[in-house]
PDB file of C-alpha atoms in Angstrom:
ATOM      1  CA  MET A   1      63.856 111.234 111.407  1.00  0.00           C
ATOM      2  CA  THR A   2      63.721 111.551 115.183  1.00  0.00           C
ATOM      3  CA  ALA A   3      62.921 108.401 117.122  1.00  0.00           C
ATOM      4  CA  LYS A   4      59.535 108.440 118.792  1.00  0.00           C
ATOM      5  CA  ILE A   5      59.160 108.427 122.567  1.00  0.00           C
ATOM      6  CA  SER A   6      57.831 105.093 123.816  1.00  0.00           C
ATOM      7  CA  ILE A   7      54.950 105.031 126.298  1.00  0.00           C
ATOM      8  CA  ALA A   8      53.744 101.992 128.215  1.00  0.00           C
ATOM      9  CA  THR A   9      50.676 101.694 130.427  1.00  0.00           C
ATOM     10  CA  THR A  10      49.341  99.072 132.782  1.00  0.00           C
ATOM     11  CA  SER A  11      46.690  98.635 135.440  1.00  0.00           C
ATOM     12  CA  LEU A  12      46.929  96.869 138.798  1.00  0.00           C
ATOM     13  CA  ALA A  13      44.147  96.810 141.440  1.00  0.00           C
ATOM     14  CA  GLY A  14      41.772  99.514 140.303  1.00  0.00           C
ATOM     15  CA  CYS A  15      38.768 100.174 138.116  1.00  0.00           C
ATOM     16  CA  PHE A  16      40.517 101.062 134.830  1.00  0.00           C
ATOM     17  CA  GLY A  17      39.094 104.594 135.061  1.00  0.00           C
ATOM     18  CA  CYS A  18      42.500 106.203 134.545  1.00  0.00           C
ATOM     19  CA  HIS A  19      42.889 104.383 131.231  1.00  0.00           C
ATOM     20  CA  MET A  20      39.409 105.582 130.279  1.00  0.00           C
ATOM     21  CA  SER A  21      40.536 109.155 130.987  1.00  0.00           C
ATOM     22  CA  LEU A  22      43.585 108.567 128.788  1.00  0.00           C
ATOM     23  CA  LEU A  23      41.231 107.535 125.985  1.00  0.00           C
ATOM     24  CA  ASP A  24      39.166 110.649 126.695  1.00  0.00           C
ATOM     25  CA  ILE A  25      41.949 112.795 125.231  1.00  0.00           C
ATOM     26  CA  ASP A  26      39.970 111.970 122.082  1.00  0.00           C
ATOM     27  CA  GLU A  27      41.484 113.186 118.797  1.00  0.00           C
ATOM     28  CA  ARG A  28      44.574 114.428 120.623  1.00  0.00           C
ATOM     29  CA  ILE A  29      45.670 110.778 120.687  1.00  0.00           C
ATOM     30  CA  THR A  30      46.571 111.192 117.000  1.00  0.00           C
ATOM     31  CA  ASP A  31      48.801 114.153 117.965  1.00  0.00           C
ATOM     32  CA  LEU A  32      50.400 111.934 120.587  1.00  0.00           C
ATOM     33  CA  ALA A  33      50.887 109.144 118.021  1.00  0.00           C
ATOM     34  CA  GLU A  34      52.956 111.543 115.882  1.00  0.00           C
ATOM     35  CA  VAL A  35      55.631 111.809 118.585  1.00  0.00           C
ATOM     36  CA  ALA A  36      55.122 108.628 120.626  1.00  0.00           C
ATOM     37  CA  VAL A  37      54.547 104.940 120.163  1.00  0.00           C
ATOM     38  CA  PHE A  38      52.631 102.808 122.652  1.00  0.00           C
ATOM     39  CA  ASP A  39      54.363  99.704 123.987  1.00  0.00           C
ATOM     40  CA  ARG A  40      52.548  97.593 126.605  1.00  0.00           C
ATOM     41  CA  SER A  41      49.065  99.008 126.795  1.00  0.00           C
ATOM     42  CA  PRO A  42      45.425  98.018 126.384  1.00  0.00           C
ATOM     43  CA  LEU A  43      45.605 100.218 123.283  1.00  0.00           C
ATOM     44  CA  THR A  44      48.057  97.790 121.676  1.00  0.00           C
ATOM     45  CA  ASP A  45      47.264  94.564 123.547  1.00  0.00           C
ATOM     46  CA  ILE A  46      51.012  94.054 124.054  1.00  0.00           C
ATOM     47  CA  LYS A  47      51.322  92.042 127.280  1.00  0.00           C
ATOM     48  CA  ASN A  48      55.023  92.479 128.096  1.00  0.00           C
ATOM     49  CA  CYS A  49      56.756  95.775 128.702  1.00  0.00           C
ATOM     50  CA  HIS A  50      59.876  96.482 126.672  1.00  0.00           C
ATOM     51  CA  HIS A  51      62.127  99.436 127.429  1.00  0.00           C
ATOM     52  CA  SER A  52      59.904 102.515 127.483  1.00  0.00           C
ATOM     53  CA  ASP A  53      60.630 106.170 128.056  1.00  0.00           C
ATOM     54  CA  ILE A  54      57.418 106.800 130.002  1.00  0.00           C
ATOM     55  CA  GLY A  55      55.367 104.339 132.044  1.00  0.00           C
ATOM     56  CA  LEU A  56      51.864 105.206 133.236  1.00  0.00           C
ATOM     57  CA  ILE A  57      50.536 102.874 135.906  1.00  0.00           C
ATOM     58  CA  GLU A  58      47.161 102.903 137.608  1.00  0.00           C
ATOM     59  CA  GLY A  59      45.899 100.827 140.506  1.00  0.00           C
ATOM     60  CA  GLY A  60      47.190  99.762 143.874  1.00  0.00           C
ATOM     61  CA  VAL A  61      49.140  96.611 144.700  1.00  0.00           C
ATOM     62  CA  CYS A  62      46.970  93.883 146.249  1.00  0.00           C
ATOM     63  CA  ASN A  63      48.518  90.574 145.199  1.00  0.00           C
ATOM     64  CA  ALA A  64      51.775  88.860 144.255  1.00  0.00           C
ATOM     65  CA  GLU A  65      51.069  89.222 140.533  1.00  0.00           C
ATOM     66  CA  ASN A  66      50.681  93.014 140.971  1.00  0.00           C
ATOM     67  CA  VAL A  67      54.086  93.126 142.689  1.00  0.00           C
ATOM     68  CA  HIS A  68      55.695  91.200 139.817  1.00  0.00           C
ATOM     69  CA  VAL A  69      54.067  93.355 137.113  1.00  0.00           C
ATOM     70  CA  LEU A  70      54.982  96.560 138.953  1.00  0.00           C
ATOM     71  CA  ARG A  71      58.643  95.592 139.435  1.00  0.00           C
ATOM     72  CA  GLU A  72      58.995  94.538 135.783  1.00  0.00           C
ATOM     73  CA  PHE A  73      57.278  97.735 134.679  1.00  0.00           C
ATOM     74  CA  ARG A  74      59.612  99.881 136.827  1.00  0.00           C
ATOM     75  CA  LYS A  75      62.657  98.032 135.506  1.00  0.00           C
ATOM     76  CA  ASN A  76      61.625  98.786 131.918  1.00  0.00           C
ATOM     77  CA  CYS A  77      60.380 102.383 132.259  1.00  0.00           C
ATOM     78  CA  LYS A  78      62.803 105.298 132.356  1.00  0.00           C
ATOM     79  CA  THR A  79      60.156 107.538 133.958  1.00  0.00           C
ATOM     80  CA  LEU A  80      57.365 105.991 136.038  1.00  0.00           C
ATOM     81  CA  ILE A  81      54.160 107.898 136.728  1.00  0.00           C
ATOM     82  CA  ALA A  82      51.654 106.807 139.373  1.00  0.00           C
ATOM     83  CA  VAL A  83      48.295 107.693 137.821  1.00  0.00           C
ATOM     84  CA  GLY A  84      45.241 108.175 140.010  1.00  0.00           C
ATOM     85  CA  ALA A  85      44.290 107.708 143.636  1.00  0.00           C
ATOM     86  CA  CYS A  86      44.652 103.911 143.635  1.00  0.00           C
ATOM     87  CA  ALA A  87      48.287 104.045 142.480  1.00  0.00           C
ATOM     88  CA  ILE A  88      49.114 106.983 144.735  1.00  0.00           C
ATOM     89  CA  ASN A  89      47.449 105.911 148.006  1.00  0.00           C
ATOM     90  CA  GLY A  90      45.670 102.600 147.381  1.00  0.00           C
ATOM     91  CA  GLY A  91      42.342 104.270 146.553  1.00  0.00           C
ATOM     92  CA  LEU A  92      39.083 102.397 147.002  1.00  0.00           C
ATOM     93  CA  PRO A  93      40.705  98.933 147.022  1.00  0.00           C
ATOM     94  CA  ALA A  94      42.636 100.008 150.152  1.00  0.00           C
ATOM     95  CA  LEU A  95      39.378 100.259 152.096  1.00  0.00           C
ATOM     96  CA  ARG A  96      39.959  96.616 152.963  1.00  0.00           C
ATOM     97  CA  ASN A  97      43.126  97.634 154.848  1.00  0.00           C
ATOM     98  CA  LYS A  98      41.073  98.418 157.968  1.00  0.00           C
ATOM     99  CA  ILE A  99      40.286  94.732 158.478  1.00  0.00           C
ATOM    100  CA  SER A 100      42.470  91.647 158.370  1.00  0.00           C
ATOM    101  CA  LEU A 101      42.776  89.669 155.156  1.00  0.00           C
ATOM    102  CA  LYS A 102      41.318  86.639 156.988  1.00  0.00           C
ATOM    103  CA  GLU A 103      38.211  88.619 158.032  1.00  0.00           C
ATOM    104  CA  CYS A 104      37.842  90.058 154.541  1.00  0.00           C
ATOM    105  CA  LEU A 105      37.945  86.621 152.902  1.00  0.00           C
ATOM    106  CA  GLU A 106      35.576  85.100 155.464  1.00  0.00           C
ATOM    107  CA  GLU A 107      33.042  87.905 155.001  1.00  0.00           C
ATOM    108  CA  SER A 108      33.235  87.600 151.223  1.00  0.00           C
ATOM    109  CA  TYR A 109      33.270  83.833 150.784  1.00  0.00           C
ATOM    110  CA  ILE A 110      31.956  82.261 154.016  1.00  0.00           C
ATOM    111  CA  ASP A 111      29.640  84.595 155.957  1.00  0.00           C
ATOM    112  CA  GLY A 112      28.408  86.948 153.225  1.00  0.00           C
ATOM    113  CA  LEU A 113      24.728  87.217 152.346  1.00  0.00           C
ATOM    114  CA  GLY A 114      23.694  84.855 149.596  1.00  0.00           C
ATOM    115  CA  VAL A 115      26.876  82.761 149.702  1.00  0.00           C
ATOM    116  CA  VAL A 116      26.225  79.280 148.309  1.00  0.00           C
ATOM    117  CA  ASN A 117      28.772  76.513 148.948  1.00  0.00           C
ATOM    118  CA  PRO A 118      30.918  78.649 151.280  1.00  0.00           C
ATOM    119  CA  GLN A 119      34.653  78.202 150.769  1.00  0.00           C
ATOM    120  CA  ILE A 120      37.596  80.512 150.433  1.00  0.00           C
ATOM    121  CA  PRO A 121      39.143  80.083 146.960  1.00  0.00           C
ATOM    122  CA  ASN A 122      42.357  78.111 147.122  1.00  0.00           C
ATOM    123  CA  ASP A 123      43.333  77.599 143.504  1.00  0.00           C
ATOM    124  CA  PRO A 124      47.079  77.751 142.777  1.00  0.00           C
ATOM    125  CA  GLU A 125      46.239  79.726 139.603  1.00  0.00           C
ATOM    126  CA  LEU A 126      44.957  82.643 141.706  1.00  0.00           C
ATOM    127  CA  PRO A 127      47.543  85.265 142.675  1.00  0.00           C
ATOM    128  CA  LEU A 128      48.442  85.259 146.365  1.00  0.00           C
ATOM    129  CA  LEU A 129      46.681  88.155 148.123  1.00  0.00           C
ATOM    130  CA  LEU A 130      48.837  90.531 150.144  1.00  0.00           C
ATOM    131  CA  ASP A 131      48.039  91.478 153.741  1.00  0.00           C
ATOM    132  CA  LYS A 132      46.828  94.887 152.511  1.00  0.00           C
ATOM    133  CA  VAL A 133      46.615  97.056 149.403  1.00  0.00           C
ATOM    134  CA  TYR A 134      49.785  99.108 148.928  1.00  0.00           C
ATOM    135  CA  PRO A 135      50.325 102.310 146.969  1.00  0.00           C
ATOM    136  CA  ILE A 136      52.934 101.695 144.297  1.00  0.00           C
ATOM    137  CA  HIS A 137      55.537 104.007 145.851  1.00  0.00           C
ATOM    138  CA  GLU A 138      55.816 101.559 148.771  1.00  0.00           C
ATOM    139  CA  ILE A 139      57.028  98.880 146.331  1.00  0.00           C
ATOM    140  CA  VAL A 140      59.076 100.779 143.708  1.00  0.00           C
ATOM    141  CA  LYS A 141      60.489 104.255 143.091  1.00  0.00           C
ATOM    142  CA  VAL A 142      57.946 106.550 141.447  1.00  0.00           C
ATOM    143  CA  ASP A 143      59.119 109.585 139.483  1.00  0.00           C
ATOM    144  CA  TYR A 144      55.831 111.500 139.285  1.00  0.00           C
ATOM    145  CA  SER A 145      52.293 111.255 140.611  1.00  0.00           C
ATOM    146  CA  LEU A 146      49.221 112.359 138.668  1.00  0.00           C
ATOM    147  CA  PRO A 147      46.372 112.670 141.190  1.00  0.00           C
ATOM    148  CA  GLY A 148      42.665 112.252 140.644  1.00  0.00           C
ATOM    149  CA  CYS A 149      39.997 109.597 140.668  1.00  0.00           C
ATOM    150  CA  PRO A 150      40.425 109.474 137.798  1.00  0.00           C
ATOM    151  CA  PRO A 151      42.613 112.316 136.558  1.00  0.00           C
ATOM    152  CA  SER A 152      40.843 114.320 133.865  1.00  0.00           C
ATOM    153  CA  ALA A 153      41.732 113.795 130.217  1.00  0.00           C
ATOM    154  CA  ASP A 154      42.962 117.393 130.074  1.00  0.00           C
ATOM    155  CA  GLY A 155      45.113 116.759 133.153  1.00  0.00           C
ATOM    156  CA  ILE A 156      46.645 113.654 131.580  1.00  0.00           C
ATOM    157  CA  TRP A 157      47.215 115.525 128.305  1.00  0.00           C
ATOM    158  CA  THR A 158      48.888 118.467 130.069  1.00  0.00           C
ATOM    159  CA  PHE A 159      51.060 116.146 132.163  1.00  0.00           C
ATOM    160  CA  ILE A 160      52.223 114.048 129.175  1.00  0.00           C
ATOM    161  CA  THR A 161      52.819 117.024 126.889  1.00  0.00           C
ATOM    162  CA  ASP A 162      54.859 118.761 129.600  1.00  0.00           C
ATOM    163  CA  LEU A 163      57.046 115.654 129.896  1.00  0.00           C
ATOM    164  CA  LEU A 164      57.399 115.323 126.123  1.00  0.00           C
ATOM    165  CA  ALA A 165      58.451 118.989 125.906  1.00  0.00           C
ATOM    166  CA  GLY A 166      61.101 118.430 128.588  1.00  0.00           C
ATOM    167  CA  ARG A 167      59.236 120.541 131.157  1.00  0.00           C
ATOM    168  CA  GLU A 168      58.528 119.637 134.764  1.00  0.00           C
ATOM    169  CA  PRO A 169      54.854 118.560 134.717  1.00  0.00           C
ATOM    170  CA  THR A 170      52.409 120.932 136.383  1.00  0.00           C
ATOM    171  CA  LEU A 171      48.683 120.650 136.994  1.00  0.00           C
ATOM    172  CA  PRO A 172      46.678 123.829 137.438  1.00  0.00           C
ATOM    173  CA  ASP A 173      43.850 123.491 139.978  1.00  0.00           C
ATOM    174  CA  GLU A 174      41.211 123.617 137.243  1.00  0.00           C
ATOM    175  CA  LEU A 175      42.587 120.360 135.808  1.00  0.00           C
ATOM    176  CA  MET A 176      42.339 118.456 139.086  1.00  0.00           C
ATOM    177  CA  HIS A 177      39.538 115.889 139.012  1.00  0.00           C
ATOM    178  CA  TYR A 178      38.109 114.023 142.010  1.00  0.00           C
ATOM    179  CA  ASP A 179      34.732 112.522 141.031  1.00  0.00           C
TER     180      ASP A 179
END
């Protein structure tokens, strides 16, 4: 019996839409389960990444915890795929990059409308925010990028099946998705 390919997924600073598109492959997930096993993933609730053949990661990098998760994920994934606009270029979370972190925090927690008991959170349990939101390729080496916001289920399916078949992944224009 041939060993199954291992796939891991994780999300950083994003909306989780790319994982929703992965789930939107619907019944094809059973076809995937015949040749692959999921390691770290919301599908399995496994929190730590073991060695995986393919790593799918969505979201940008906005705090110290994201950096740690991303570096561990890269270390354990033979092939790393940046999935979606947030992973590729910071996406919507990177809109805060146009203002300083100090101004962003003050607007959110001190000067914002409806703020009661204004104070910037300073709990040591909270991950340290970075000066800006970074795309993942600025932190680790990325092997492939799967664009979209989010990528379509058919795009994800085509990309993964190309990789599993040993082909260079391609995405025809009709599978590109930017909603």
